[in-house]
């Protein structure tokens, strides 16, 4: 079974040379720490920066230079700043190659819910609705089940949707799953996790096709 | 040169009235018009609608207006980080219209640039699209979104000149340029106000034609929400 | 009767303090020469400049700094450069206060034709269609009649339209005319020109209401 | 940093084919991609569609491609200043789609920013609106215009870096930024190509994400169409 860093580490393998990547808040943010350093990747943040670098050294924080998680950041050579309309032009116009974000629920048809629990938690969708409606390559990073132990990979989302039929891949603490027209296709098992355990934790249709390899990190 | 310079925040805010709709720049607490917000708080203006990506935190930014119950309605994309907001929203005291962030930016830009409406894929198939026209283009579904209408836009820039030209800094740019010229009156506050001619015409982010009033801001706190740092080895 | 400079001079009186003005090619360009220098006005050119100044001194021309007529220009303090989409955002968004342009024909309902003579002259509309569709204050600068002596102020335009019901005022070599719901209203006569001469040269409905003053320049 | 640098114009033009649609920046002869045009001429590519505000003059800019009959169709707003163009158009040899200038710019920007279509007032009631959907918003009529689709965009900037970031100069900016990222492949030629890190991130006009290939241009003529000067007293 993977921890949050493990999930981020596995997702980092999906990041290819030359990709512009948008990372959501939470586990996705950790992905940047595990991207191979022999490939060239640029991170975009929807609040208006391309070419993000690591956090600043203490004392060098600049209140005017933050990421979408409101964290102080630095920029690398080749970076640029721009306004919010231009930023979402990059996203909507499919110039960003890969979007990695968290989710509360994903359905077997690729629907995603991650912005609202009616009557309880209403933080807003931020840029998530634009991201999932526009990107062609969307990876969800999340735990396979919620705190109550219920599956987050469902036949149908129960929470208000963020986007419809958009998720292409899911990496959880248990598995790597591809969203196909026929349902969740199990691609890889987390170290030490059995197919049965994954079946048990997946409410939606799980397609197990032959031998399912254990993932390598 | 048409001068947009006004003496201070008080003169810049002339004409604000109860019930008006305001746009406010900023992302989180980054690049927010601190002087305008302070003046709105002390003006006791009420029943206002605020178009702003976020709603501040409990004791800073728009949170200050929320605490005094001056805001009737918020149009935002993300309103976490603010307990009072969540309380007012869940209790029904505060009207909230949540809008995808890119749609929010473009609804401002549409108002600025004279587009009545535009089609965006964001929100299709979700409750955001309920009651809105949807339409297919090239096999993909889009939602029709209309331009905002606002009385005042309050923006914050890094440098500005008397002609109203603005230059923003880093990610404090965010929604500020999109809101310039998107309301009847755009009020810009700047960290450094210089005479016309001192800014390079090639490096202006927002030409002065989109700004009606500009003033030298003061006492910027520029609060950091998430101070993240790394150790020096 | 006015010459081209006279027309420009009369139109210059319509330019008020604090106006952003877009000047078309031809007579409109001359207007800048006659604007009172005790008022503050900024000239916008749709190719991407606000705050245009006079032509450069010989030897100081810059190929990268031109107006929409492709003439080399200079800029004044407070000027800015921007791209074409932003430029038409200023125009479409009604941030430009006054548009002055030439015309081949204007109808009594405010239609304007100035971009095409089918089968003969097809130069294109350039920015004129955006300007006339967006601006609320549009003054046409033109000769009252064409080279064949035919009126250019018509009941209905015969040439392909540039815009519908958009012209608010017309200044010709003979008169200043307002476009009203009832037709062309004669506001002023050019020096030495009689009402009858103007009537004669106007094909559309001309409204003459009481004494019509001679214009002052 | 993702490098967009290619060795020269030949490498930058790899993949161009007969029948393709190209966007070309510039206003008149100001800010046109001179190197790309020269290469298109010598490539003998044919049946191309060009989206460009103007069509050059008889012996420069796109006029060079027209003279060799390489252009099948022009999409422009203004095509005066070019006799050969007018001859080919009136004789029917050349297909021409005249588009209002602001609409032309926005059809590029829509392609760049992922908007399938937008409503504009320009051209309503004229032959430009024939066959297009029109619609009323707030008592005013608008025409629905769709985003362009193009294979390559050729733009010219003043400075650029290896990451593809661009800075334009003066009114040579014009359509160039709007076309970046509006075609499948955007090729930028620059007067000065510098290593990544040398341009101020705050002063970039077009972020490199909108550019696929960048090269150091050469031999710029920068011809002036209307040399207007004033006497020194």
CSV table of N, CA and C in Angstrom, one decimal, chain A residues 46-49 54-74 81-85 88 92 94 115-116 119-127 129-130 133-134 160-164, chain B residues 27-28 30-31 54 77-81 86 89-90 98-103 105-106 109 120-128 140 169-175 177-178 191 222-232:
chain,number,residue,atom,x,y,z
A,46,UNK,N,-2.5,28.1,-11.9
A,46,UNK,CA,-3.5,28.9,-12.6
A,46,UNK,C,-3.6,30.3,-12.1
A,47,UNK,N,-3.0,30.6,-11.0
A,47,UNK,CA,-3.1,32.0,-10.5
A,47,UNK,C,-2.1,32.9,-11.3
A,48,UNK,N,-1.4,32.3,-12.3
A,48,UNK,CA,-0.6,33.2,-13.2
A,48,UNK,C,0.9,33.1,-13.2
A,49,UNK,N,1.4,31.8,-13.2
A,49,UNK,CA,2.8,31.6,-13.3
A,49,UNK,C,3.1,30.3,-14.0
A,54,UNK,N,11.2,25.6,-6.6
A,54,UNK,CA,11.0,25.1,-5.2
A,54,UNK,C,10.6,26.3,-4.3
A,55,UNK,N,10.2,26.0,-3.1
A,55,UNK,CA,9.9,27.0,-2.1
A,55,UNK,C,11.1,27.9,-1.9
A,56,UNK,N,10.9,29.1,-1.6
A,56,UNK,CA,12.1,30.0,-1.3
A,56,UNK,C,12.8,29.7,-0.1
A,57,UNK,N,14.1,30.1,0.0
A,57,UNK,CA,14.8,30.0,1.2
A,57,UNK,C,14.2,31.0,2.3
A,58,UNK,N,14.3,30.6,3.5
A,58,UNK,CA,13.7,31.4,4.6
A,58,UNK,C,14.2,32.8,4.4
A,59,UNK,N,13.3,33.8,4.5
A,59,UNK,CA,13.7,35.2,4.4
A,59,UNK,C,13.7,35.7,3.0
A,60,UNK,N,13.5,34.8,2.1
A,60,UNK,CA,13.4,35.3,0.7
A,60,UNK,C,11.9,35.1,0.1
A,61,UNK,N,11.0,34.9,1.0
A,61,UNK,CA,9.6,34.8,0.6
A,61,UNK,C,9.1,36.1,0.0
A,62,UNK,N,8.4,36.1,-1.0
A,62,UNK,CA,7.8,37.3,-1.6
A,62,UNK,C,6.3,37.1,-1.7
A,63,UNK,N,5.6,38.0,-1.0
A,63,UNK,CA,4.1,37.9,-0.9
A,63,UNK,C,3.5,38.0,-2.2
A,64,UNK,N,4.2,38.5,-3.2
A,64,UNK,CA,3.6,38.7,-4.6
A,64,UNK,C,3.9,37.5,-5.5
A,65,UNK,N,4.6,36.5,-4.9
A,65,UNK,CA,4.9,35.3,-5.8
A,65,UNK,C,4.5,34.1,-5.1
A,66,UNK,N,3.3,33.6,-5.4
A,66,UNK,CA,2.7,32.4,-4.8
A,66,UNK,C,2.1,31.5,-5.8
A,67,UNK,N,1.8,30.3,-5.4
A,67,UNK,CA,1.1,29.3,-6.3
A,67,UNK,C,-0.4,29.3,-6.0
A,68,UNK,N,-1.1,28.4,-6.6
A,68,UNK,CA,-2.6,28.4,-6.5
A,68,UNK,C,-3.0,27.9,-5.1
A,69,UNK,N,-2.1,27.3,-4.4
A,69,UNK,CA,-2.3,26.9,-3.0
A,69,UNK,C,-2.0,28.0,-2.0
A,70,UNK,N,-1.7,29.2,-2.5
A,70,UNK,CA,-1.3,30.4,-1.8
A,70,UNK,C,0.0,30.2,-1.0
A,71,UNK,N,0.8,29.2,-1.5
A,71,UNK,CA,2.2,29.0,-0.9
A,71,UNK,C,3.2,29.9,-1.6
A,72,UNK,N,4.1,30.4,-0.8
A,72,UNK,CA,5.2,31.2,-1.4
A,72,UNK,C,6.1,30.3,-2.2
A,73,UNK,N,6.5,30.7,-3.4
A,73,UNK,CA,7.3,29.9,-4.3
A,73,UNK,C,8.4,30.7,-4.9
A,74,UNK,N,9.2,30.0,-5.7
A,74,UNK,CA,10.2,30.7,-6.5
A,74,UNK,C,9.9,30.4,-8.0
A,81,UNK,N,5.0,35.4,-15.8
A,81,UNK,CA,3.8,35.8,-15.1
A,81,UNK,C,2.8,36.3,-16.0
A,82,UNK,N,1.5,36.1,-15.7
A,82,UNK,CA,0.5,36.5,-16.6
A,82,UNK,C,-0.8,36.6,-15.8
A,83,UNK,N,-1.9,37.2,-16.5
A,83,UNK,CA,-3.1,37.4,-15.7
A,83,UNK,C,-4.0,36.1,-15.8
A,84,UNK,N,-5.1,36.1,-15.0
A,84,UNK,CA,-5.9,35.0,-14.9
A,84,UNK,C,-6.6,34.6,-16.2
A,85,UNK,N,-7.0,35.5,-17.0
A,85,UNK,CA,-7.6,35.2,-18.3
A,85,UNK,C,-6.7,34.4,-19.2
A,88,UNK,N,-6.1,30.8,-17.9
A,88,UNK,CA,-7.1,29.8,-18.3
A,88,UNK,C,-7.2,29.7,-19.8
A,92,UNK,N,-7.7,26.1,-21.1
A,92,UNK,CA,-8.8,25.8,-21.9
A,92,UNK,C,-8.3,25.5,-23.4
A,94,UNK,N,-5.8,23.9,-24.2
A,94,UNK,CA,-5.1,22.7,-24.3
A,94,UNK,C,-3.6,22.8,-24.5
A,115,UNK,N,-15.6,19.3,-5.3
A,115,UNK,CA,-15.7,20.7,-4.9
A,115,UNK,C,-16.7,21.0,-3.8
A,116,UNK,N,-17.6,20.0,-3.5
A,116,UNK,CA,-18.7,20.4,-2.7
A,116,UNK,C,-19.4,19.2,-2.0
A,119,UNK,N,-24.5,21.3,1.9
A,119,UNK,CA,-24.9,21.5,3.3
A,119,UNK,C,-23.8,21.4,4.3
A,120,UNK,N,-22.6,21.0,3.9
A,120,UNK,CA,-21.5,20.7,4.8
A,120,UNK,C,-20.2,21.4,4.4
A,121,UNK,N,-19.7,21.1,3.3
A,121,UNK,CA,-18.4,21.7,2.9
A,121,UNK,C,-18.6,22.3,1.5
A,122,UNK,N,-18.5,23.6,1.5
A,122,UNK,CA,-18.7,24.3,0.2
A,122,UNK,C,-17.5,25.3,0.0
A,123,UNK,N,-16.4,24.8,-0.4
A,123,UNK,CA,-15.3,25.7,-0.6
A,123,UNK,C,-15.2,26.3,-2.0
A,124,UNK,N,-15.9,25.7,-2.9
A,124,UNK,CA,-15.8,26.2,-4.3
A,124,UNK,C,-14.9,25.4,-5.2
A,125,UNK,N,-15.1,25.5,-6.5
A,125,UNK,CA,-14.4,24.7,-7.5
A,125,UNK,C,-13.1,25.3,-7.8
A,126,UNK,N,-12.8,26.5,-7.5
A,126,UNK,CA,-11.6,27.2,-7.9
A,126,UNK,C,-11.4,27.0,-9.4
A,127,UNK,N,-10.2,26.5,-9.8
A,127,UNK,CA,-10.0,26.3,-11.2
A,127,UNK,C,-10.3,24.9,-11.7
A,129,UNK,N,-13.0,23.1,-12.3
A,129,UNK,CA,-13.9,22.8,-13.4
A,129,UNK,C,-13.4,23.2,-14.8
A,130,UNK,N,-12.6,24.3,-14.8
A,130,UNK,CA,-12.0,24.7,-16.1
A,130,UNK,C,-10.9,23.6,-16.5
A,133,UNK,N,-12.6,20.2,-17.6
A,133,UNK,CA,-13.4,20.4,-18.8
A,133,UNK,C,-12.5,20.6,-20.0
A,134,UNK,N,-11.2,20.9,-19.8
A,134,UNK,CA,-10.4,21.3,-20.9
A,134,UNK,C,-9.3,20.3,-21.2
A,160,UNK,N,-22.0,16.5,-6.0
A,160,UNK,CA,-22.1,17.3,-7.2
A,160,UNK,C,-20.9,17.2,-8.0
A,161,UNK,N,-21.1,17.1,-9.3
A,161,UNK,CA,-19.9,16.9,-10.2
A,161,UNK,C,-19.1,18.1,-10.4
A,162,UNK,N,-17.8,17.8,-10.7
A,162,UNK,CA,-16.9,18.9,-11.1
A,162,UNK,C,-16.8,18.8,-12.6
A,163,UNK,N,-16.8,17.6,-13.2
A,163,UNK,CA,-16.7,17.5,-14.6
A,163,UNK,C,-17.2,16.1,-15.0
A,164,UNK,N,-17.5,16.0,-16.3
A,164,UNK,CA,-18.2,14.8,-16.8
A,164,UNK,C,-17.2,14.0,-17.8
B,27,UNK,N,-5.8,37.3,-5.7
B,27,UNK,CA,-6.0,35.8,-5.6
B,27,UNK,C,-5.6,35.4,-4.2
B,28,UNK,N,-6.5,34.9,-3.4
B,28,UNK,CA,-6.2,34.8,-2.0
B,28,UNK,C,-6.0,36.2,-1.5
B,30,UNK,N,-3.2,37.8,-2.2
B,30,UNK,CA,-2.1,38.3,-3.1
B,30,UNK,C,-2.7,39.3,-4.1
B,31,UNK,N,-2.2,40.5,-4.1
B,31,UNK,CA,-2.6,41.5,-5.0
B,31,UNK,C,-4.0,42.1,-4.8
B,54,UNK,N,-11.7,35.2,-4.4
B,54,UNK,CA,-11.8,34.6,-3.1
B,54,UNK,C,-12.4,35.6,-2.1
B,77,UNK,N,-14.8,31.9,-7.0
B,77,UNK,CA,-14.5,30.5,-7.4
B,77,UNK,C,-14.1,29.7,-6.2
B,78,UNK,N,-13.5,30.3,-5.2
B,78,UNK,CA,-13.1,29.5,-4.1
B,78,UNK,C,-13.1,30.3,-2.8
B,79,UNK,N,-13.8,29.8,-1.8
B,79,UNK,CA,-14.1,30.5,-0.6
B,79,UNK,C,-13.7,29.8,0.7
B,80,UNK,N,-12.7,28.9,0.5
B,80,UNK,CA,-12.2,28.2,1.7
B,80,UNK,C,-11.4,29.2,2.5
B,81,UNK,N,-10.8,28.8,3.6
B,81,UNK,CA,-9.9,29.7,4.3
B,81,UNK,C,-10.7,30.8,5.1
B,86,UNK,N,-18.1,30.7,5.5
B,86,UNK,CA,-18.8,29.4,5.4
B,86,UNK,C,-20.1,29.4,6.4
B,89,UNK,N,-22.7,31.5,4.7
B,89,UNK,CA,-23.3,30.9,3.5
B,89,UNK,C,-24.2,29.7,3.9
B,90,UNK,N,-23.7,28.9,4.8
B,90,UNK,CA,-24.5,27.7,5.2
B,90,UNK,C,-25.8,28.1,5.9
B,98,UNK,N,-21.1,30.5,-6.9
B,98,UNK,CA,-19.7,29.9,-7.2
B,98,UNK,C,-19.6,29.7,-8.7
B,99,UNK,N,-18.5,30.2,-9.2
B,99,UNK,CA,-18.2,30.3,-10.6
B,99,UNK,C,-16.8,29.7,-10.9
B,100,UNK,N,-16.7,28.8,-11.9
B,100,UNK,CA,-15.3,28.3,-12.2
B,100,UNK,C,-14.3,29.5,-12.4
B,101,UNK,N,-13.1,29.3,-11.9
B,101,UNK,CA,-12.2,30.4,-11.9
B,101,UNK,C,-11.9,31.0,-13.3
B,102,UNK,N,-11.7,30.1,-14.3
B,102,UNK,CA,-11.5,30.6,-15.7
B,102,UNK,C,-12.7,31.3,-16.2
B,103,UNK,N,-13.9,30.9,-15.9
B,103,UNK,CA,-15.1,31.5,-16.3
B,103,UNK,C,-15.2,32.9,-15.6
B,105,UNK,N,-12.7,34.8,-14.6
B,105,UNK,CA,-11.8,35.7,-15.3
B,105,UNK,C,-12.3,36.1,-16.6
B,106,UNK,N,-12.9,35.2,-17.4
B,106,UNK,CA,-13.4,35.6,-18.7
B,106,UNK,C,-14.6,36.4,-18.7
B,109,UNK,N,-13.2,39.7,-18.4
B,109,UNK,CA,-12.5,40.1,-19.7
B,109,UNK,C,-13.6,40.4,-20.7
B,120,UNK,N,-17.9,28.4,-23.0
B,120,UNK,CA,-16.8,27.7,-22.3
B,120,UNK,C,-17.1,26.3,-22.0
B,121,UNK,N,-16.2,25.4,-22.0
B,121,UNK,CA,-16.5,24.0,-21.6
B,121,UNK,C,-16.6,23.8,-20.1
B,122,UNK,N,-16.1,24.8,-19.3
B,122,UNK,CA,-16.1,24.6,-17.9
B,122,UNK,C,-17.5,24.5,-17.3
B,123,UNK,N,-17.7,23.5,-16.5
B,123,UNK,CA,-19.0,23.4,-15.8
B,123,UNK,C,-20.0,22.6,-16.6
B,124,UNK,N,-19.8,22.2,-17.8
B,124,UNK,CA,-20.8,21.5,-18.5
B,124,UNK,C,-21.1,20.2,-17.8
B,125,UNK,N,-22.3,19.9,-17.6
B,125,UNK,CA,-22.7,18.7,-17.0
B,125,UNK,C,-22.8,18.8,-15.4
B,126,UNK,N,-22.5,20.0,-14.9
B,126,UNK,CA,-22.5,20.2,-13.5
B,126,UNK,C,-23.6,21.2,-13.1
B,127,UNK,N,-23.8,21.4,-11.8
B,127,UNK,CA,-24.8,22.3,-11.4
B,127,UNK,C,-24.5,23.7,-11.8
B,128,UNK,N,-23.3,24.0,-12.1
B,128,UNK,CA,-22.9,25.4,-12.6
B,128,UNK,C,-23.6,25.7,-13.9
B,140,UNK,N,-18.0,18.8,-29.0
B,140,UNK,CA,-17.8,19.0,-27.6
B,140,UNK,C,-18.8,20.0,-27.1
B,169,UNK,N,3.0,43.1,-10.5
B,169,UNK,CA,4.2,42.3,-10.1
B,169,UNK,C,3.9,40.9,-9.8
B,170,UNK,N,4.6,40.0,-10.4
B,170,UNK,CA,4.5,38.5,-10.1
B,170,UNK,C,3.1,38.0,-10.2
B,171,UNK,N,2.7,37.2,-9.3
B,171,UNK,CA,1.4,36.6,-9.3
B,171,UNK,C,0.4,37.5,-8.6
B,172,UNK,N,0.8,38.7,-8.2
B,172,UNK,CA,-0.2,39.7,-7.7
B,172,UNK,C,-0.9,40.3,-8.9
B,173,UNK,N,-0.6,39.9,-10.1
B,173,UNK,CA,-1.3,40.3,-11.3
B,173,UNK,C,-2.7,39.7,-11.3
B,174,UNK,N,-2.7,38.4,-11.4
B,174,UNK,CA,-4.0,37.6,-11.4
B,174,UNK,C,-5.2,38.2,-12.0
B,175,UNK,N,-6.2,38.5,-11.2
B,175,UNK,CA,-7.5,39.0,-11.8
B,175,UNK,C,-7.5,40.5,-12.0
B,177,UNK,N,-5.8,42.7,-13.9
B,177,UNK,CA,-5.9,43.3,-15.3
B,177,UNK,C,-7.2,43.0,-15.9
B,178,UNK,N,-7.8,41.8,-15.6
B,178,UNK,CA,-9.0,41.4,-16.3
B,178,UNK,C,-10.2,42.3,-15.8
B,191,UNK,N,1.4,50.8,-5.7
B,191,UNK,CA,2.5,50.9,-4.7
B,191,UNK,C,3.4,52.1,-5.0
B,222,UNK,N,0.3,43.3,2.7
B,222,UNK,CA,0.7,42.1,1.9
B,222,UNK,C,0.9,40.8,2.7
B,223,UNK,N,-0.2,40.4,3.3
B,223,UNK,CA,-0.1,39.3,4.2
B,223,UNK,C,0.1,38.0,3.4
B,224,UNK,N,1.0,37.1,3.9
B,224,UNK,CA,1.2,35.8,3.2
B,224,UNK,C,0.3,34.8,3.9
B,225,UNK,N,-0.4,34.0,3.1
B,225,UNK,CA,-1.3,33.0,3.6
B,225,UNK,C,-0.6,31.7,4.0
B,226,UNK,N,0.3,31.3,3.2
B,226,UNK,CA,1.0,30.0,3.4
B,226,UNK,C,2.5,30.3,3.2
B,227,UNK,N,3.1,30.6,4.3
B,227,UNK,CA,4.6,30.9,4.2
B,227,UNK,C,5.3,29.5,4.1
B,228,UNK,N,5.7,29.2,2.9
B,228,UNK,CA,6.4,27.9,2.7
B,228,UNK,C,7.8,28.2,2.3
B,229,UNK,N,8.8,27.6,3.0
B,229,UNK,CA,10.2,27.9,2.7
B,229,UNK,C,10.9,26.5,2.7
B,230,UNK,N,12.2,26.6,2.2
B,230,UNK,CA,13.0,25.4,2.3
B,230,UNK,C,14.3,25.7,3.1
B,231,UNK,N,14.8,24.7,3.7
B,231,UNK,CA,16.0,25.0,4.5
B,231,UNK,C,17.2,25.3,3.6
B,232,UNK,N,18.1,26.2,4.1
B,232,UNK,CA,19.4,26.4,3.4
B,232,UNK,C,20.3,25.3,3.8
